[in-house]
PDB file of N, CA and C in Angstrom:
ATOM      1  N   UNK A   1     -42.507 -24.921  69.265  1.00 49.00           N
ATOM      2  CA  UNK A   1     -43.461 -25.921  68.834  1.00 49.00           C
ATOM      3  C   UNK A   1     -44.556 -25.234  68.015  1.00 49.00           C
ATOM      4  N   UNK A   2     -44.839 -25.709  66.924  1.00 53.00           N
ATOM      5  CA  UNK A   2     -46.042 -25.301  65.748  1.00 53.00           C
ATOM      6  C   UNK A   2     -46.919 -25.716  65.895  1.00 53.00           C
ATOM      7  N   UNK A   3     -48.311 -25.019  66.122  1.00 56.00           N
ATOM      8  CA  UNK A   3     -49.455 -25.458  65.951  1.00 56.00           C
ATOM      9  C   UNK A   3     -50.111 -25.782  64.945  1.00 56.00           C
ATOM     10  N   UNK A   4     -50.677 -26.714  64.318  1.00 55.00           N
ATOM     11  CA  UNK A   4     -51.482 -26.793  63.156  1.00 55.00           C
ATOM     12  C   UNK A   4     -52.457 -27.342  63.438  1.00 55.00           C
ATOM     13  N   UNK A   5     -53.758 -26.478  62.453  1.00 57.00           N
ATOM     14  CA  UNK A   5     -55.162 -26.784  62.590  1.00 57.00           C
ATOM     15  C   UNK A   5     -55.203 -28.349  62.263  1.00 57.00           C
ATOM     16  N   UNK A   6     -54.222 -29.352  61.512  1.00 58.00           N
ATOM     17  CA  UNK A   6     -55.013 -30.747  61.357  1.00 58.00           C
ATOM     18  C   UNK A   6     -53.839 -31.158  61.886  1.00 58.00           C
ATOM     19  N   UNK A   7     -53.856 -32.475  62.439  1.00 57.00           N
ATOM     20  CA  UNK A   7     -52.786 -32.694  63.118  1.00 57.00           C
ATOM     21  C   UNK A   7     -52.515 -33.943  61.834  1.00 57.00           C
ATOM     22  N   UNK A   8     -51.290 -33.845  61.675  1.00 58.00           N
ATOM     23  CA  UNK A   8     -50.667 -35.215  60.207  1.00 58.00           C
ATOM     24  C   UNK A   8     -51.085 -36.751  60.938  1.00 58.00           C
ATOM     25  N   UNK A   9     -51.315 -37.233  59.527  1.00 58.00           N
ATOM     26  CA  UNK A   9     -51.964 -38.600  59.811  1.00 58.00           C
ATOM     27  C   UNK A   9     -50.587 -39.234  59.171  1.00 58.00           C
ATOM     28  N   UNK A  10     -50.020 -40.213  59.916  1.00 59.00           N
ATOM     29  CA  UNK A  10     -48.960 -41.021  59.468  1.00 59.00           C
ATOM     30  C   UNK A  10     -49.478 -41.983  57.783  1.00 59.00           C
ATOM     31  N   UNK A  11     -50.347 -42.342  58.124  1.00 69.00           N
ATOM     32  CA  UNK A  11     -51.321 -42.982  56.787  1.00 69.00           C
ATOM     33  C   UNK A  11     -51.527 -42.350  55.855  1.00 69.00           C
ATOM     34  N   UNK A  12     -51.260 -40.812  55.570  1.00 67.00           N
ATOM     35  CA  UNK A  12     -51.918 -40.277  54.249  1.00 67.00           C
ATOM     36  C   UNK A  12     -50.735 -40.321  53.196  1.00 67.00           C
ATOM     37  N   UNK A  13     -51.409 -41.273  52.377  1.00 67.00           N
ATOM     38  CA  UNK A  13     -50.471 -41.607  51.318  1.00 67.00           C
ATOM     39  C   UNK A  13     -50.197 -40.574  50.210  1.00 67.00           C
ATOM     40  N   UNK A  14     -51.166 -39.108  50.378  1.00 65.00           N
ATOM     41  CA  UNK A  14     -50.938 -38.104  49.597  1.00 65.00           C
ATOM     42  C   UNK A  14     -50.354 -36.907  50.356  1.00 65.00           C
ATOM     43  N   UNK A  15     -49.771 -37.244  51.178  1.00 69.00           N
ATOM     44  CA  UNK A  15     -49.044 -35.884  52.203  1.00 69.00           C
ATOM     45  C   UNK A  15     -47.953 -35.064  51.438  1.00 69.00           C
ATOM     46  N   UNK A  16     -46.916 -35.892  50.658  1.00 72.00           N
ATOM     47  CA  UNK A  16     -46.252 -34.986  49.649  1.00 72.00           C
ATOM     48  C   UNK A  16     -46.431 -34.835  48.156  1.00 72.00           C
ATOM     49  N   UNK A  17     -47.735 -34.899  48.081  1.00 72.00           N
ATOM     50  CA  UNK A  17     -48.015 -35.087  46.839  1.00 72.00           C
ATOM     51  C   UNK A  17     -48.454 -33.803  45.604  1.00 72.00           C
ATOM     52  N   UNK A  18     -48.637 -33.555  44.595  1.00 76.00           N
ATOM     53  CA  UNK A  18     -48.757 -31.858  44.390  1.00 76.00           C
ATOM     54  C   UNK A  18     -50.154 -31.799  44.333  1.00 76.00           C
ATOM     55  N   UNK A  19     -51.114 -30.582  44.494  1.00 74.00           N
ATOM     56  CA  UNK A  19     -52.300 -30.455  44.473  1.00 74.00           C
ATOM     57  C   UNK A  19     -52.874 -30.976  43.756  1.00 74.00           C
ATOM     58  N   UNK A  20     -52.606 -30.594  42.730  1.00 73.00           N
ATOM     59  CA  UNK A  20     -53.238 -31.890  40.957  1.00 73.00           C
ATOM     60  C   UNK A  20     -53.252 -33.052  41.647  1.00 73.00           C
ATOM     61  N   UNK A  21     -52.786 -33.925  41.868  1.00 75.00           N
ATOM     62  CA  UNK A  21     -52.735 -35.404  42.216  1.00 75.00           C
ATOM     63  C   UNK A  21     -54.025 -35.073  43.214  1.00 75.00           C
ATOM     64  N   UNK A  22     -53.948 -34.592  44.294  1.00 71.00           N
ATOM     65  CA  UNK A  22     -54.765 -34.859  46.025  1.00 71.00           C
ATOM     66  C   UNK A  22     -56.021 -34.714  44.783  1.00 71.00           C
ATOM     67  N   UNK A  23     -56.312 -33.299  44.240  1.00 74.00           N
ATOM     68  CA  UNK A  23     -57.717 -33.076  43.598  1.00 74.00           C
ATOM     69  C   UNK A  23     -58.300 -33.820  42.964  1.00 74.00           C
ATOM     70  N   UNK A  24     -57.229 -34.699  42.070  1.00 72.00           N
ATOM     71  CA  UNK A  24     -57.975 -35.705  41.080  1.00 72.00           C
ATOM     72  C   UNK A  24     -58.101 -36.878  42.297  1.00 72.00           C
ATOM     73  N   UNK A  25     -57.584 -37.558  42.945  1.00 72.00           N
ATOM     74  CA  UNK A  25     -57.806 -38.330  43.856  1.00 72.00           C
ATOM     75  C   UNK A  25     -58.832 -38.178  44.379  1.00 72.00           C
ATOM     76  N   UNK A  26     -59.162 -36.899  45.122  1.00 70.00           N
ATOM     77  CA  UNK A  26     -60.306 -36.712  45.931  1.00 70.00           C
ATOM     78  C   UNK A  26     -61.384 -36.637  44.843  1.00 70.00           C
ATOM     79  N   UNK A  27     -61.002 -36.162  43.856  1.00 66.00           N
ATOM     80  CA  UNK A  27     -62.516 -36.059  43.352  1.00 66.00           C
ATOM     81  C   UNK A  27     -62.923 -37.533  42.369  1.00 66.00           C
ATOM     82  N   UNK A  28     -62.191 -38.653  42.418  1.00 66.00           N
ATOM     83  CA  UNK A  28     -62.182 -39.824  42.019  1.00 66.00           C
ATOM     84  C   UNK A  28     -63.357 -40.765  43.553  1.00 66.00           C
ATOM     85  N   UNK A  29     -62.586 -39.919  44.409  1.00 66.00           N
ATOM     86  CA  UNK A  29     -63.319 -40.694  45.538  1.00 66.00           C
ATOM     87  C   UNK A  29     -64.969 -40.552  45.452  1.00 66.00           C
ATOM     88  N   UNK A  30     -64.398 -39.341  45.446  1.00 63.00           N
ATOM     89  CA  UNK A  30     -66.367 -38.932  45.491  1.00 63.00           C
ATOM     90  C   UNK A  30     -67.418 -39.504  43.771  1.00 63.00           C
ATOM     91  N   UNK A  31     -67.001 -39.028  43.039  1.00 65.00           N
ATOM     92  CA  UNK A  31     -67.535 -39.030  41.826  1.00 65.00           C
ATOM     93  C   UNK A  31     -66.435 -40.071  40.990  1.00 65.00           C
ATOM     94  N   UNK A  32     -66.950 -41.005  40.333  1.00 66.00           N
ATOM     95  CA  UNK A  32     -65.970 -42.645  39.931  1.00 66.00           C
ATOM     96  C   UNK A  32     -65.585 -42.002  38.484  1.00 66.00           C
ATOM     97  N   UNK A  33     -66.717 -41.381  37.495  1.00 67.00           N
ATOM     98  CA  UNK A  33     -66.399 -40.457  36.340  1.00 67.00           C
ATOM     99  C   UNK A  33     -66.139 -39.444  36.779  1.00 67.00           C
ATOM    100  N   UNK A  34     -64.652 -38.835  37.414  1.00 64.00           N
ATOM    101  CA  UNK A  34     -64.171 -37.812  36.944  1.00 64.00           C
ATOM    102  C   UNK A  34     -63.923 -36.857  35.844  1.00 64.00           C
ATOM    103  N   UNK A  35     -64.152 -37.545  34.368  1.00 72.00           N
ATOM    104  CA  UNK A  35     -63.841 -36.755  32.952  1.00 72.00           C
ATOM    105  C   UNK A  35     -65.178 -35.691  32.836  1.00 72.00           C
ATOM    106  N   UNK A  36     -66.522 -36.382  34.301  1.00 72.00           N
ATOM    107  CA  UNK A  36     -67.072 -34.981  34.083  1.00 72.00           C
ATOM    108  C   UNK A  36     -67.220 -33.959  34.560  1.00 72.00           C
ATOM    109  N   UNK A  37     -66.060 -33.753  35.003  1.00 71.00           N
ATOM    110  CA  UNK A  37     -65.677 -31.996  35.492  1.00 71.00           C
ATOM    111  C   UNK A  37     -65.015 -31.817  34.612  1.00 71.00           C
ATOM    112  N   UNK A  38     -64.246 -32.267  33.272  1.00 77.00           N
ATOM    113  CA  UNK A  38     -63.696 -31.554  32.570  1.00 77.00           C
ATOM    114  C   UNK A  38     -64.076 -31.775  31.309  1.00 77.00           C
ATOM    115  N   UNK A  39     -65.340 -32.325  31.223  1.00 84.00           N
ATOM    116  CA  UNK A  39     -65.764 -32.265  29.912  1.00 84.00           C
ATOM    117  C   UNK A  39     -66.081 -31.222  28.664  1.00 84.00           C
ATOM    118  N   UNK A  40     -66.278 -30.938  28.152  1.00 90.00           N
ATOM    119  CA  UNK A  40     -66.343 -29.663  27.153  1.00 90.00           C
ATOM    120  C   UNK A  40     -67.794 -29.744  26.652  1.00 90.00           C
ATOM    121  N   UNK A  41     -68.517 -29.364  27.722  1.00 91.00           N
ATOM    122  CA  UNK A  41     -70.286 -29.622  27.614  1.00 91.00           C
ATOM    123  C   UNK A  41     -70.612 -28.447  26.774  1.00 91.00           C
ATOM    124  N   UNK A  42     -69.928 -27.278  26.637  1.00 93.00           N
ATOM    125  CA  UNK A  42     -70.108 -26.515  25.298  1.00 93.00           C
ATOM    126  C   UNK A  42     -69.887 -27.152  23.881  1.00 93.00           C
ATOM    127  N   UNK A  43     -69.244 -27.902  24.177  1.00 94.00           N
ATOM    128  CA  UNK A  43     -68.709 -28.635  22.657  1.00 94.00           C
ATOM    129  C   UNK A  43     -70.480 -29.013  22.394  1.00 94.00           C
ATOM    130  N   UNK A  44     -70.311 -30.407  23.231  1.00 95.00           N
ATOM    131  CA  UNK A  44     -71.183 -31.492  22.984  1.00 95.00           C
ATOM    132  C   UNK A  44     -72.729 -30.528  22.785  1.00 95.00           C
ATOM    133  N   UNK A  45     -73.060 -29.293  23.730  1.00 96.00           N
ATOM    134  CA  UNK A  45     -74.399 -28.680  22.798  1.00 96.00           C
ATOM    135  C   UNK A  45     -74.363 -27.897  21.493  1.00 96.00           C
ATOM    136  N   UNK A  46     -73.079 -27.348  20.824  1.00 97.00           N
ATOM    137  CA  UNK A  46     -72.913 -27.209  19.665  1.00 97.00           C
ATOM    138  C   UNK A  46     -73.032 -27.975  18.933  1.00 97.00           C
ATOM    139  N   UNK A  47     -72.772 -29.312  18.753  1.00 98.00           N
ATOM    140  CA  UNK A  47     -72.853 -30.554  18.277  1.00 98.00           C
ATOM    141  C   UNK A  47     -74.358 -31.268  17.821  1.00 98.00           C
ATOM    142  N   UNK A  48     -75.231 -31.043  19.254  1.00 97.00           N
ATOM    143  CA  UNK A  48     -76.190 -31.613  19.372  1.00 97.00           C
ATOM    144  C   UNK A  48     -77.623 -30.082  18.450  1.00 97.00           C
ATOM    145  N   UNK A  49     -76.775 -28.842  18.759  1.00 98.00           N
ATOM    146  CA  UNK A  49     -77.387 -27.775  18.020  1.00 98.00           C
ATOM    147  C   UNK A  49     -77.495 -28.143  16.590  1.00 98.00           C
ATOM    148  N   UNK A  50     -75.915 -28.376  15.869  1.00 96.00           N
ATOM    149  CA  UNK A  50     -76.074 -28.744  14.544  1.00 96.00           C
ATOM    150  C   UNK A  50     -76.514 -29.542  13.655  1.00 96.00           C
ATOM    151  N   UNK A  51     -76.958 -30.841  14.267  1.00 98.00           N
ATOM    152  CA  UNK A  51     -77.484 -31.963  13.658  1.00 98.00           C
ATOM    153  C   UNK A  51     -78.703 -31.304  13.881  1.00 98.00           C
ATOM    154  N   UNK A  52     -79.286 -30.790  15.373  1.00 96.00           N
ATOM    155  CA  UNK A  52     -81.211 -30.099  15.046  1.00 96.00           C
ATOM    156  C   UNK A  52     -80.992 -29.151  13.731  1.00 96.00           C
ATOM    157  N   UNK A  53     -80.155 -28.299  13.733  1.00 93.00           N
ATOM    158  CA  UNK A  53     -80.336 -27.588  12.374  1.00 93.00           C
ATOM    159  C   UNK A  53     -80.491 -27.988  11.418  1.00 93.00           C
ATOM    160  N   UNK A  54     -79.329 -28.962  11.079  1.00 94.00           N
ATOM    161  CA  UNK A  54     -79.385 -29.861   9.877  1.00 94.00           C
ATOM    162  C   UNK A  54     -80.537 -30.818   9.490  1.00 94.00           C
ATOM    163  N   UNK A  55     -81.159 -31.609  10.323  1.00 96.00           N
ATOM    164  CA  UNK A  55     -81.768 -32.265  10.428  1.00 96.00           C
ATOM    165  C   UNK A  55     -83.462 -31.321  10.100  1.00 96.00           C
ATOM    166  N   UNK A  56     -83.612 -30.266  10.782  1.00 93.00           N
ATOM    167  CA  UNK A  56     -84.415 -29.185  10.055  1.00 93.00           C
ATOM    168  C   UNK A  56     -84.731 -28.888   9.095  1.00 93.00           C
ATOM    169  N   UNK A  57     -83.419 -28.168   8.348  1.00 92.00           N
ATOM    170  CA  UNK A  57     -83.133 -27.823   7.128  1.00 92.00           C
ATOM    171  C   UNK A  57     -83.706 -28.997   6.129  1.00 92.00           C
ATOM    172  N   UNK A  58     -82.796 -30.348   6.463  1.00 93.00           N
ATOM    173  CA  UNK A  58     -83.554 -31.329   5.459  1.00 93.00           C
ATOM    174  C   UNK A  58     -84.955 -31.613   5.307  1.00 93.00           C
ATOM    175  N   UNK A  59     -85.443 -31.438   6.520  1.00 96.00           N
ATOM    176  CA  UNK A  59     -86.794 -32.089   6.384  1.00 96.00           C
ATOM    177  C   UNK A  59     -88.069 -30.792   5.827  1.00 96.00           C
ATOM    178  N   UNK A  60     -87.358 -29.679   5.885  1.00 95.00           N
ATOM    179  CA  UNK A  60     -88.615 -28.748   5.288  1.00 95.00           C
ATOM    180  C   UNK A  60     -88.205 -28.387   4.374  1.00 95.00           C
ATOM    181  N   UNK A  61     -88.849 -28.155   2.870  1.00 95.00           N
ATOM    182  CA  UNK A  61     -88.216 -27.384   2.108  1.00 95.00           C
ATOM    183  C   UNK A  61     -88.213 -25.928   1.541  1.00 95.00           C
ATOM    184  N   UNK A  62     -89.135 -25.080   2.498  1.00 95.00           N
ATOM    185  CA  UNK A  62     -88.808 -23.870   2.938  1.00 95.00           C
ATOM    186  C   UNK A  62     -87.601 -23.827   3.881  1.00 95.00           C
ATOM    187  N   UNK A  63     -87.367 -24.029   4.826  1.00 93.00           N
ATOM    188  CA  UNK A  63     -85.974 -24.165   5.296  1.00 93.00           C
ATOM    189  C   UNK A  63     -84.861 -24.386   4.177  1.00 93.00           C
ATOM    190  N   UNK A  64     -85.123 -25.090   3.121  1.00 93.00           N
ATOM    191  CA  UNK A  64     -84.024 -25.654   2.288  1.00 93.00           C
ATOM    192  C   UNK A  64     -83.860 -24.565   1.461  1.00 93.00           C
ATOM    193  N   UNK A  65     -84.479 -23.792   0.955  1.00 93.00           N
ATOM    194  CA  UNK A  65     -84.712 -22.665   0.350  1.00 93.00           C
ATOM    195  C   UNK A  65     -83.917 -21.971   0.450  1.00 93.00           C
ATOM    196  N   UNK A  66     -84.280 -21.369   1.573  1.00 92.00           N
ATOM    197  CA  UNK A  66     -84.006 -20.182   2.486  1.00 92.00           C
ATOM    198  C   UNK A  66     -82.126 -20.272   2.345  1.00 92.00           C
ATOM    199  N   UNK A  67     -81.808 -21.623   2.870  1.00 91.00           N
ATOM    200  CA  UNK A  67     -80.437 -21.795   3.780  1.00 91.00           C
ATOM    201  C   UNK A  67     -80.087 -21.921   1.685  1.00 91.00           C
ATOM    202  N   UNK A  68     -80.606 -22.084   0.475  1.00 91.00           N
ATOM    203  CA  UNK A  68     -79.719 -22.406  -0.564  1.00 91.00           C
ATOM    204  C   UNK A  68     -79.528 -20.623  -0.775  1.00 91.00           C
ATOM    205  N   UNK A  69     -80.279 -19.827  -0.373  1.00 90.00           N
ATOM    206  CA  UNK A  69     -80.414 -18.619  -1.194  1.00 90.00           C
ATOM    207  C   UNK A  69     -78.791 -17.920   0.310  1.00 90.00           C
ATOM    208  N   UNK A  70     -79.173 -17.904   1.557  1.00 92.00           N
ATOM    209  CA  UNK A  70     -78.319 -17.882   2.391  1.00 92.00           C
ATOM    210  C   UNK A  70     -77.028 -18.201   2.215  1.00 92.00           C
ATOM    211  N   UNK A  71     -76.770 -19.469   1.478  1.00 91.00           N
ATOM    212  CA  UNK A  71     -75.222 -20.065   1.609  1.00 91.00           C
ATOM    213  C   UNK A  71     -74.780 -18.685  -0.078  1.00 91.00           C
ATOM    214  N   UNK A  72     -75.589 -18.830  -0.997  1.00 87.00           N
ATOM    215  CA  UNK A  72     -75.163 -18.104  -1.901  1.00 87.00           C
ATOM    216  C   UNK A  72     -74.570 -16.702  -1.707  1.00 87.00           C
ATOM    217  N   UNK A  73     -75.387 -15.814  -0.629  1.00 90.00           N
ATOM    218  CA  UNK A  73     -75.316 -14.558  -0.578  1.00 90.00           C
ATOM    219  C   UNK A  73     -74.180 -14.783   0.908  1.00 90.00           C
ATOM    220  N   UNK A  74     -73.386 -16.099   1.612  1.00 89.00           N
ATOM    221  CA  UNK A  74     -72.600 -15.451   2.708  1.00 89.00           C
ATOM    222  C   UNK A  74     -71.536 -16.207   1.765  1.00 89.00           C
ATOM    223  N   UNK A  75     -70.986 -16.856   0.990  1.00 88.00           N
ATOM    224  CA  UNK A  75     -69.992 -17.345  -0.509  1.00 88.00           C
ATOM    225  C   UNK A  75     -70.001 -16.009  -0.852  1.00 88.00           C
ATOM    226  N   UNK A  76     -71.113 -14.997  -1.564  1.00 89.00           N
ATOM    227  CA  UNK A  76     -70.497 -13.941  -2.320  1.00 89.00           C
ATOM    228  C   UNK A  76     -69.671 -13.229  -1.295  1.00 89.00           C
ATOM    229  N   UNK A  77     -70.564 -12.984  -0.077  1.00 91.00           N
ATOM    230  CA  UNK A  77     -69.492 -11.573   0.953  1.00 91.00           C
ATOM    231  C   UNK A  77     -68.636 -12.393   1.224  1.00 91.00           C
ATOM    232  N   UNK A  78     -67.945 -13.526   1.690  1.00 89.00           N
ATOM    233  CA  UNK A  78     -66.525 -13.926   1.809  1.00 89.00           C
ATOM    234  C   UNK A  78     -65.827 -13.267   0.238  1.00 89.00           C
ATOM    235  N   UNK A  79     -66.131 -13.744  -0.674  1.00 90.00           N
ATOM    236  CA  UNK A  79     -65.353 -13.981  -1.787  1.00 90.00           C
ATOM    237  C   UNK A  79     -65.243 -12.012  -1.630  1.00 90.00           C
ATOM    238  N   UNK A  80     -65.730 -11.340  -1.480  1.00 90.00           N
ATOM    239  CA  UNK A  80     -65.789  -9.790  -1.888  1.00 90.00           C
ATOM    240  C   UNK A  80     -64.787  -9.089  -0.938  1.00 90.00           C
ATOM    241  N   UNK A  81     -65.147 -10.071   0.138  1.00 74.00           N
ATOM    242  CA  UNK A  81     -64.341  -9.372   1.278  1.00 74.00           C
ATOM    243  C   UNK A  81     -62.987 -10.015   1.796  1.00 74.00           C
TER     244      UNK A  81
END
């Protein structure tokens, strides 16, 4: 006879089920938006980085300057290199 620490519940409708399934289940239970444990929250602050840049750039025109003389001189080192 085997001992096991939980004893089986005739009711658990995830008893043969593969881990993926129980995890997303369980973590559906707890939290109703699950997509945010797997969201790509690096994405979305790169995103939210580039429009502040952009949005920068336009509105000063020392910034605008700067980034026209910048785009010229990183165009030449691609093209050289």
């Amino acid at each position: 006879m085997e001992l096991s620490s939980e004893p089986e519940r005739a009711d658990n409708p995830l008893k043969d089920q593969p881990l993926n399934v129980m995890t997303q289940v369980s973590r559906s239970r707890v939290m109703p938006w699950g997509f945010l444990y797997t969201f790509p929250w690096w994405a979305l602050a790169l995103i939210l980085i580039a429009i502040w840049v952009t949005i920068s750039i336009a509105a000063s025109e020392i910034y605008y300057n700067i980034f026209l003389q910048l785009q010229d001189g990183v165009a030449m080192t691609l093209r050289v290199a």
